[in-house]
Short mmCIF file of C-alpha atoms in Angstrom, two decimals:
data_model
loop_
_atom_site.label_atom_id
_atom_site.label_comp_id
_atom_site.label_asym_id
_atom_site.label_seq_id
_atom_site.Cartn_x
_atom_site.Cartn_y
_atom_site.Cartn_z
CA MET I 1 -23.02 -13.35 14.12
CA SER I 2 -23.45 -9.64 14.72
CA ASN I 3 -22.51 -7.01 12.02
CA ALA I 4 -19.39 -6.14 13.84
CA LEU I 5 -18.09 -9.61 13.94
CA LYS I 6 -18.71 -9.90 10.42
CA ILE I 7 -16.66 -6.56 9.70
CA TYR I 8 -13.66 -7.94 11.98
CA MET I 9 -14.03 -11.27 9.73
CA LEU I 10 -13.63 -9.20 6.65
CA ALA I 11 -10.70 -7.45 8.18
CA MET I 12 -8.88 -10.85 8.95
CA ILE I 13 -9.52 -11.94 5.30
CA SER I 14 -7.89 -8.52 4.31
CA PHE I 15 -5.08 -9.57 6.22
CA LEU I 16 -4.75 -12.87 4.64
CA VAL I 17 -4.80 -11.23 0.87
CA GLY I 18 -2.51 -8.70 2.09
CA THR I 19 0.01 -11.11 3.16
CA SER I 20 -0.03 -12.42 -0.38
CA GLU I 21 0.71 -9.00 -1.41
CA TYR I 22 3.62 -8.00 0.70
CA THR I 23 5.13 -11.28 1.88
CA ILE I 24 7.02 -11.58 -1.69
CA ALA I 25 9.46 -8.59 -0.62
CA GLY I 26 10.32 -10.63 2.63
CA ILE I 27 11.47 -13.86 0.64
CA LEU I 28 12.76 -12.44 -2.54
CA ASP I 29 16.33 -13.66 -2.42
CA LYS I 30 14.91 -17.27 -1.62
CA VAL I 31 12.62 -17.12 -4.47
CA ALA I 32 15.28 -15.83 -6.76
CA VAL I 33 17.56 -18.76 -5.94
CA ASP I 34 14.88 -21.36 -6.30
CA VAL I 35 13.59 -20.35 -9.69
CA GLY I 36 16.97 -19.49 -11.10
CA VAL I 37 16.97 -15.58 -11.51
CA SER I 38 18.78 -12.64 -10.27
CA VAL I 39 17.46 -10.85 -7.35
CA SER I 40 16.72 -7.90 -9.76
CA VAL I 41 14.57 -10.14 -11.86
CA ALA I 42 12.87 -11.63 -9.17
CA GLY I 43 11.86 -8.06 -7.95
CA GLN I 44 9.89 -7.51 -11.18
CA LEU I 45 7.33 -9.73 -9.61
CA ILE I 46 6.32 -6.83 -7.42
CA THR I 47 6.47 -4.66 -10.47
CA VAL I 48 4.15 -7.00 -12.44
CA PHE I 49 1.63 -7.28 -9.28
CA SER I 50 1.53 -3.56 -8.75
CA LEU I 51 0.79 -2.95 -12.64
CA ALA I 52 -1.94 -5.79 -12.53
CA TYR I 53 -3.47 -4.19 -9.49
CA ALA I 54 -3.32 -0.51 -10.60
CA PHE I 55 -4.73 -1.04 -14.14
CA GLY I 56 -6.80 -4.32 -13.74
CA THR I 57 -8.65 -3.64 -10.59
CA PRO I 58 -10.53 -0.43 -11.77
CA ILE I 59 -11.37 -2.15 -14.99
CA VAL I 60 -12.84 -5.40 -13.33
CA ILE I 61 -14.61 -3.22 -10.54
CA ALA I 62 -16.17 -0.96 -13.20
CA VAL I 63 -17.40 -4.29 -15.21
CA THR I 64 -18.67 -5.94 -12.26
CA ALA I 65 -20.16 -2.80 -10.64
CA ARG I 66 -23.89 -4.08 -10.99
CA MET I 67 -23.25 -7.67 -9.67
CA GLU I 68 -24.29 -8.62 -6.17
CA ARG I 69 -21.62 -7.75 -3.76
CA ARG I 70 -21.61 -11.25 -1.93
CA GLN I 71 -21.27 -13.06 -5.05
CA LEU I 72 -18.36 -10.79 -6.14
CA LEU I 73 -16.52 -11.35 -2.91
CA LEU I 74 -16.72 -15.09 -3.47
CA TYR I 75 -15.57 -14.80 -7.13
CA ALA I 76 -12.52 -12.89 -6.05
CA LEU I 77 -11.65 -14.98 -3.45
CA GLY I 78 -11.95 -18.21 -5.74
CA VAL I 79 -9.74 -16.59 -8.36
CA PHE I 80 -7.26 -15.56 -5.49
CA ALA I 81 -7.13 -19.35 -4.33
CA VAL I 82 -6.35 -20.23 -7.96
CA GLY I 83 -3.36 -17.58 -8.05
CA ASN I 84 -1.99 -19.11 -4.93
CA LEU I 85 -2.20 -22.64 -6.39
CA ILE I 86 -0.40 -21.79 -9.68
CA ALA I 87 2.58 -20.33 -7.42
CA VAL I 88 2.54 -23.69 -5.49
CA ALA I 89 1.97 -26.30 -8.36
CA LEU I 90 3.47 -24.92 -11.47
CA PRO I 91 7.34 -24.42 -11.78
CA GLY I 92 9.24 -21.64 -13.09
CA TYR I 93 9.72 -17.68 -13.25
CA THR I 94 6.79 -17.42 -15.99
CA PHE I 95 4.18 -19.28 -14.03
CA LEU I 96 4.99 -17.21 -10.94
CA LEU I 97 4.67 -14.13 -13.10
CA VAL I 98 1.24 -15.37 -13.87
CA SER I 99 0.32 -16.10 -10.36
CA ARG I 100 1.11 -12.54 -9.24
CA VAL I 101 -1.26 -11.03 -12.07
CA VAL I 102 -4.10 -13.26 -10.85
CA LEU I 103 -3.42 -12.32 -7.30
CA ALA I 104 -2.99 -8.63 -7.81
CA ILE I 105 -6.40 -8.64 -9.73
CA SER I 106 -8.35 -10.75 -7.15
CA THR I 107 -6.96 -8.94 -4.27
CA GLY I 108 -7.70 -5.60 -5.44
CA VAL I 109 -11.29 -6.56 -6.33
CA PHE I 110 -11.78 -8.35 -3.08
CA LEU I 111 -10.82 -5.14 -0.90
CA VAL I 112 -12.54 -2.79 -3.07
CA THR I 113 -15.73 -4.92 -2.71
CA SER I 114 -14.84 -5.63 1.02
CA LEU I 115 -14.85 -1.90 1.84
CA THR I 116 -18.26 -1.28 0.39
CA VAL I 117 -19.84 -4.24 2.30
CA ALA I 118 -18.37 -3.08 5.70
CA ALA I 119 -19.77 0.47 5.25
CA LYS I 120 -23.18 -1.22 4.54
CA LEU I 121 -22.93 -3.55 7.49
CA ALA I 122 -21.62 -0.73 9.83
CA ALA I 123 -24.19 0.88 12.04
CA PRO I 124 -25.15 4.73 11.41
CA GLY I 125 -22.29 6.89 11.56
CA LYS I 126 -19.86 4.08 12.09
CA GLN I 127 -18.78 3.64 8.43
CA GLY I 128 -15.52 5.29 8.88
CA SER I 129 -14.38 2.93 11.69
CA ALA I 130 -15.43 0.22 9.66
CA ILE I 131 -13.38 1.14 6.76
CA ALA I 132 -10.59 1.92 9.00
CA THR I 133 -10.71 -1.72 10.80
CA LEU I 134 -10.64 -3.33 7.03
CA ILE I 135 -7.37 -0.94 6.14
CA MET I 136 -5.92 -1.86 9.64
CA GLY I 137 -6.43 -5.87 8.86
CA PHE I 138 -4.75 -5.36 5.30
CA SER I 139 -1.85 -3.34 6.89
CA ALA I 140 -1.30 -5.77 9.67
CA ALA I 141 0.11 -8.16 6.97
CA LEU I 142 3.15 -5.83 7.18
CA ILE I 143 3.47 -6.65 10.76
CA ILE I 144 2.85 -10.33 10.98
CA GLY I 145 2.50 -11.58 7.68
CA VAL I 146 5.94 -10.70 6.23
CA PRO I 147 8.07 -11.87 9.19
CA LEU I 148 6.19 -15.11 9.50
CA GLY I 149 6.56 -15.61 5.69
CA ARG I 150 10.26 -15.13 6.23
CA VAL I 151 10.41 -17.63 9.05
CA ALA I 152 8.46 -20.18 7.23
CA ALA I 153 10.49 -19.69 4.19
CA SER I 154 13.56 -20.23 6.22
CA VAL I 155 12.74 -23.43 7.91
CA TYR I 156 10.55 -25.09 5.46
CA ASP I 157 9.89 -23.82 1.79
CA TRP I 158 8.64 -20.58 0.37
CA LYS I 159 5.93 -22.38 -1.63
CA LEU I 160 4.35 -23.50 1.53
CA ILE I 161 3.22 -19.77 2.32
CA PHE I 162 1.17 -19.49 -0.66
CA GLY I 163 -0.12 -23.06 -0.32
CA VAL I 164 -1.23 -22.42 3.15
CA ILE I 165 -2.72 -18.90 2.07
CA GLY I 166 -4.63 -20.62 -0.73
CA LEU I 167 -6.26 -23.02 1.50
CA LEU I 168 -7.12 -20.39 4.10
CA GLY I 169 -8.76 -18.43 0.97
CA LEU I 170 -11.17 -21.51 0.44
CA LEU I 171 -11.97 -21.37 3.81
CA ALA I 172 -12.70 -17.51 3.61
CA MET I 173 -15.14 -18.25 0.92
CA PHE I 174 -16.90 -20.66 3.14
CA LEU I 175 -17.11 -18.20 5.84
CA ILE I 176 -18.33 -15.30 3.51
CA LEU I 177 -20.91 -17.43 2.14
CA ILE I 178 -22.46 -18.34 5.62
CA ALA I 179 -22.01 -14.94 7.27
CA ILE I 180 -22.02 -12.23 4.73
CA PRO I 181 -25.74 -11.21 3.79
CA GLN I 182 -26.46 -10.43 -0.06
CA SER I 183 -26.30 -6.88 -1.04
CA ASN I 184 -27.08 -5.12 -4.34
CA GLY I 185 -24.37 -3.64 -6.68
CA GLU I 186 -23.88 -0.03 -7.63
CA ALA I 187 -24.30 2.04 -10.86
CA PRO I 188 -20.98 1.94 -12.41
CA VAL I 189 -18.96 5.22 -12.49
CA PRO I 190 -17.96 6.21 -16.14
CA ILE I 191 -14.24 6.18 -16.80
CA ARG I 192 -14.78 9.76 -18.25
CA LYS I 193 -16.13 10.98 -15.06
CA GLN I 194 -13.07 9.51 -12.95
CA PHE I 195 -10.78 11.14 -15.36
CA ALA I 196 -12.37 14.34 -15.39
CA LEU I 197 -11.26 14.83 -11.60
CA LEU I 198 -7.60 14.82 -12.71
CA LYS I 199 -8.20 18.30 -14.32
CA LYS I 200 -8.19 19.75 -10.94
CA PRO I 201 -4.55 20.81 -10.18
CA GLU I 202 -4.91 20.38 -6.69
CA ILE I 203 -5.94 16.57 -7.20
CA ALA I 204 -3.26 15.99 -9.95
CA ILE I 205 -0.53 17.17 -7.92
CA ALA I 206 -1.58 15.43 -4.89
CA LEU I 207 -1.71 12.07 -6.82
CA ALA I 208 1.50 13.08 -8.25
CA VAL I 209 3.10 13.46 -5.05
CA ALA I 210 1.62 10.30 -3.74
CA PHE I 211 3.24 8.37 -6.77
CA THR I 212 6.69 10.04 -6.16
CA TRP I 213 6.51 9.28 -2.47
CA ILE I 214 5.65 5.48 -2.67
CA GLY I 215 7.93 4.92 -5.66
CA GLY I 216 10.75 6.10 -3.24
CA TYR I 217 9.41 3.71 -0.62
CA SER I 218 9.07 0.89 -2.97
CA VAL I 219 12.63 1.27 -4.50
CA VAL I 220 14.11 0.32 -0.97
CA TYR I 221 11.61 -2.08 0.36
CA THR I 222 11.31 -4.30 -2.59
CA TYR I 223 14.85 -5.49 -1.96
CA ILE I 224 14.91 -5.01 1.81
CA SER I 225 15.73 -8.69 2.61
CA PRO I 226 18.56 -8.93 0.02
CA TYR I 227 19.81 -5.45 1.51
CA LEU I 228 19.90 -6.44 5.15
CA LEU I 229 21.67 -9.96 4.22
CA THR I 230 24.16 -8.38 1.80
CA ILE I 231 24.98 -5.00 3.05
CA THR I 232 23.93 -5.14 6.82
CA LYS I 233 24.90 -8.95 6.99
CA LEU I 234 22.21 -9.77 9.16
CA SER I 235 21.39 -13.52 10.02
CA GLU I 236 18.24 -14.99 8.77
CA GLN I 237 16.68 -15.00 12.22
CA SER I 238 17.75 -11.25 12.56
CA VAL I 239 16.13 -10.21 8.94
CA SER I 240 12.73 -11.87 10.29
CA ILE I 241 13.13 -9.65 13.32
CA ALA I 242 13.87 -6.65 11.44
CA LEU I 243 10.66 -7.15 9.29
CA PHE I 244 8.47 -7.40 12.31
CA SER I 245 9.93 -4.34 13.81
CA PHE I 246 9.36 -2.62 10.63
CA GLY I 247 5.82 -3.78 10.71
CA ILE I 248 5.18 -2.43 14.22
CA ALA I 249 6.74 0.72 13.39
CA SER I 250 4.44 1.18 10.32
CA LEU I 251 1.31 0.62 12.46
CA LEU I 252 2.61 3.37 15.14
CA GLY I 253 3.08 5.81 12.00
CA SER I 254 -0.18 5.35 10.80
CA LYS I 255 -1.72 6.35 14.13
CA PHE I 256 0.61 9.14 14.55
CA GLY I 257 -0.02 10.29 11.10
CA GLY I 258 -3.86 10.52 11.69
CA TYR I 259 -3.58 12.05 15.08
CA SER I 260 -0.90 14.56 13.45
CA THR I 261 -3.39 15.46 10.70
CA ASP I 262 -6.48 16.13 13.14
CA ARG I 263 -3.92 18.27 15.16
CA TRP I 264 -1.94 20.15 12.60
CA GLY I 265 -3.20 19.55 9.61
CA ALA I 266 -2.78 17.70 6.26
CA PRO I 267 -0.06 19.77 4.50
CA ARG I 268 2.03 20.18 7.65
CA THR I 269 1.89 16.56 8.37
CA LEU I 270 2.61 15.55 4.81
CA VAL I 271 5.63 17.62 4.36
CA ILE I 272 7.20 17.18 7.65
CA GLY I 273 6.71 13.20 7.33
CA MET I 274 8.35 13.18 3.84
CA LEU I 275 11.19 15.25 4.97
CA PHE I 276 11.99 12.97 7.90
CA ASN I 277 11.27 10.15 5.58
CA THR I 278 14.21 11.37 3.47
CA ILE I 279 16.57 11.83 6.47
CA ALA I 280 15.84 8.17 7.56
CA LEU I 281 16.99 6.94 4.06
CA VAL I 282 20.05 9.05 3.93
CA LEU I 283 20.96 7.67 7.46
CA LEU I 284 20.31 4.26 6.19
CA SER I 285 22.52 4.78 3.23
CA LEU I 286 25.31 6.17 5.65
CA ALA I 287 25.08 3.66 8.42
CA GLY I 288 23.28 0.61 6.73
CA GLN I 289 26.21 -1.68 7.20
CA SER I 290 26.14 -1.58 11.16
CA PRO I 291 23.52 -4.15 12.76
CA LEU I 292 23.16 -2.25 15.81
CA ILE I 293 22.20 0.99 13.84
CA VAL I 294 19.98 -0.47 11.24
CA PHE I 295 16.84 -1.75 13.64
CA PRO I 296 16.37 1.79 14.64
CA LEU I 297 16.90 3.13 11.63
CA LEU I 298 14.39 0.71 9.81
CA MET I 299 11.97 1.53 12.45
CA PHE I 300 12.22 5.58 12.12
CA TRP I 301 12.13 5.08 8.30
CA SER I 302 8.76 2.82 8.60
CA PHE I 303 7.22 5.30 11.08
CA THR I 304 7.82 8.10 8.91
CA VAL I 305 6.66 6.50 5.70
CA TRP I 306 3.34 5.27 7.03
CA SER I 307 2.72 8.48 8.76
CA SER I 308 1.95 9.96 5.56
CA SER I 309 -0.56 7.02 4.34
CA PRO I 310 -3.57 8.19 6.25
CA THR I 311 -2.94 11.77 5.69
CA GLN I 312 -2.62 11.41 2.08
CA GLN I 313 -6.14 9.73 1.85
CA PHE I 314 -7.70 12.22 4.14
CA TYR I 315 -6.40 15.16 2.12
CA LEU I 316 -7.65 13.79 -1.23
CA LEU I 317 -11.10 13.00 0.25
CA SER I 318 -11.02 16.48 1.43
CA LEU I 319 -10.39 17.88 -2.09
CA ALA I 320 -13.40 15.94 -3.65
CA PRO I 321 -15.70 14.72 -0.69
CA GLU I 322 -18.38 14.22 -3.28
CA ALA I 323 -16.66 11.88 -4.93
CA SER I 324 -14.91 9.86 -2.01
CA GLY I 325 -15.22 6.37 -3.77
CA ILE I 326 -13.61 7.54 -6.92
CA MET I 327 -10.79 9.38 -5.17
CA LEU I 328 -10.02 6.37 -2.83
CA SER I 329 -10.04 4.09 -6.06
CA MET I 330 -7.60 6.63 -8.11
CA ASN I 331 -5.40 7.02 -4.89
CA THR I 332 -4.95 3.16 -4.82
CA SER I 333 -4.42 2.79 -8.61
CA VAL I 334 -1.69 5.38 -8.26
CA LEU I 335 0.06 4.17 -5.24
CA HIS I 336 0.19 0.67 -6.88
CA LEU I 337 1.67 2.41 -10.28
CA GLY I 338 4.08 4.05 -7.98
CA MET I 339 5.03 0.87 -6.33
CA ALA I 340 5.50 -0.80 -9.67
CA VAL I 341 7.85 1.93 -11.07
CA GLY I 342 9.86 2.09 -7.82
CA ALA I 343 10.37 -1.88 -7.92
CA GLY I 344 11.47 -1.77 -11.51
CA LEU I 345 13.81 1.17 -10.95
CA GLY I 346 15.22 -0.56 -7.91
CA GLY I 347 15.80 -3.52 -10.00
CA VAL I 348 17.86 -1.49 -12.61
CA VAL I 349 19.80 -0.03 -9.86
CA VAL I 350 20.47 -3.37 -8.50
CA GLU I 351 21.44 -5.04 -11.80
CA GLN I 352 23.56 -2.12 -13.06
CA ALA I 353 25.17 -0.51 -9.89
CA SER I 354 24.63 -1.76 -6.30
CA LEU I 355 22.22 -2.96 -3.46
CA SER I 356 23.92 -0.08 -1.46
CA TYR I 357 22.59 2.53 -3.83
CA ILE I 358 18.98 1.85 -3.59
CA SER I 359 18.45 3.91 -0.40
CA TRP I 360 19.95 7.11 -2.01
CA ILE I 361 17.70 6.60 -5.11
CA GLY I 362 14.47 6.31 -2.59
CA ALA I 363 15.64 9.36 -0.59
CA THR I 364 15.87 11.31 -3.86
CA SER I 365 12.54 10.41 -4.65
CA VAL I 366 11.04 11.17 -1.46
CA ILE I 367 12.50 14.49 -1.17
CA LEU I 368 11.25 15.59 -4.67
CA ALA I 369 7.64 14.51 -3.43
CA ALA I 370 8.10 16.81 -0.43
CA VAL I 371 9.60 19.87 -2.28
CA THR I 372 6.45 19.40 -4.73
CA ALA I 373 4.00 19.28 -1.83
CA ALA I 374 5.66 22.22 0.08
CA THR I 375 5.62 24.42 -3.09
CA PHE I 376 2.05 23.63 -3.95
CA PHE I 377 0.80 24.06 -0.43
CA ARG I 378 2.79 27.36 -0.33
CA ILE I 379 1.13 28.71 -3.61
CA SER I 380 -2.26 27.45 -2.30
CA TYR I 381 -1.70 29.42 0.92
CA SER I 382 -0.74 32.64 -0.88
CA ARG I 383 -3.47 32.45 -3.43
CA LYS I 384 -6.11 32.16 -0.17
CA ARG I 385 -4.60 34.83 1.56
CA ARG I 386 -4.84 37.26 -1.38
CA GLU I 387 -8.36 36.41 -1.84
CA GLU I 388 -9.04 36.93 1.86
CA VAL I 389 -7.41 40.50 1.60
CA LYS I 390 -9.41 41.08 -1.67
CA CYS I 391 -12.75 40.33 0.24
CA SER I 392 -11.95 42.41 3.04
CA LEU I 393 -11.44 45.34 0.80
CA VAL I 394 -14.68 44.97 -0.95
CA GLU I 395 -16.26 43.80 2.33
CA THR I 396 -17.87 40.62 0.73
CA CYS I 397 -17.23 37.60 -1.02
CA ALA I 398 -18.99 35.63 -3.52
#
């Protein structure tokens, strides 16, 4: 098997673990009914997953930094299979929470490790493409995994989804064992060095923007299936189609975000993308009751949300290119922390107010992120112009 095929194989496994993360949002109402809790309480399964991912993954990665990479991939997938087995075999909400914690940490460890392995397998100068291939595989879970999960849960039982994912996880272990070569671990990066980057205002603000932006997304997406069933009054089949449309739009948005960043720069792409994201959520709040209008609105929202994702990662890497691995790790943790807070806040809104309010809360969070980013970029631009003028006056710059 060529190295290119090995990278695509890792991307397919990334799709599998991505489905285990994202599919819960598509079947949240069915899980709530089956385990005997409210939709808002079921939504905390996403909160717990994101918190475990955000805090657990960096710790495990640091502890296992020197471990041989193929072995770490196998361990991560083994734990991943166990996490799915817990969801299938053990009854009740508590065991489902345990399952989400196990799945979160194993998913995070597998993804981070597979990115480093893919970079080593790639030909010289093709490391970026290899990483993008894996990220695309993980993101494809939104396009295919979530709507398929909704269909499977409607026709059969939602536990079947995790049973199949667990079995495929065992198959993935076999494929990695025979196809992926052994490779050495890396020197661990001290936590102190990682947090030292947060002392830079531009990095701290960029991560704060990411936290607020993804939090606004999570408030709405966590409860998107109950929203479409209750507020828009879509049928089961229509909800699956809506989720599929959402996934397609996310892929197109990611592609456009990368193109726009190259053509017009990260600051403009981020701010404009978040402004349109806000507009999409406001329109969803105003017209979410109409089945005809909600489909294009969902696609518009998804497009604007995911156009910011590659731009955010590119901008963070540009702030500290010498610490690209640390920046990607911190960004992933902050995004999952934001998703946890968003899901938790959404649960409070659903429980204390109404499902119809979640899009307003999401819009508020996203516009706050846009204003913060725009203000910071404006200040940075003004400072840069003053320095250029000062340099021109003294005819030299240090």
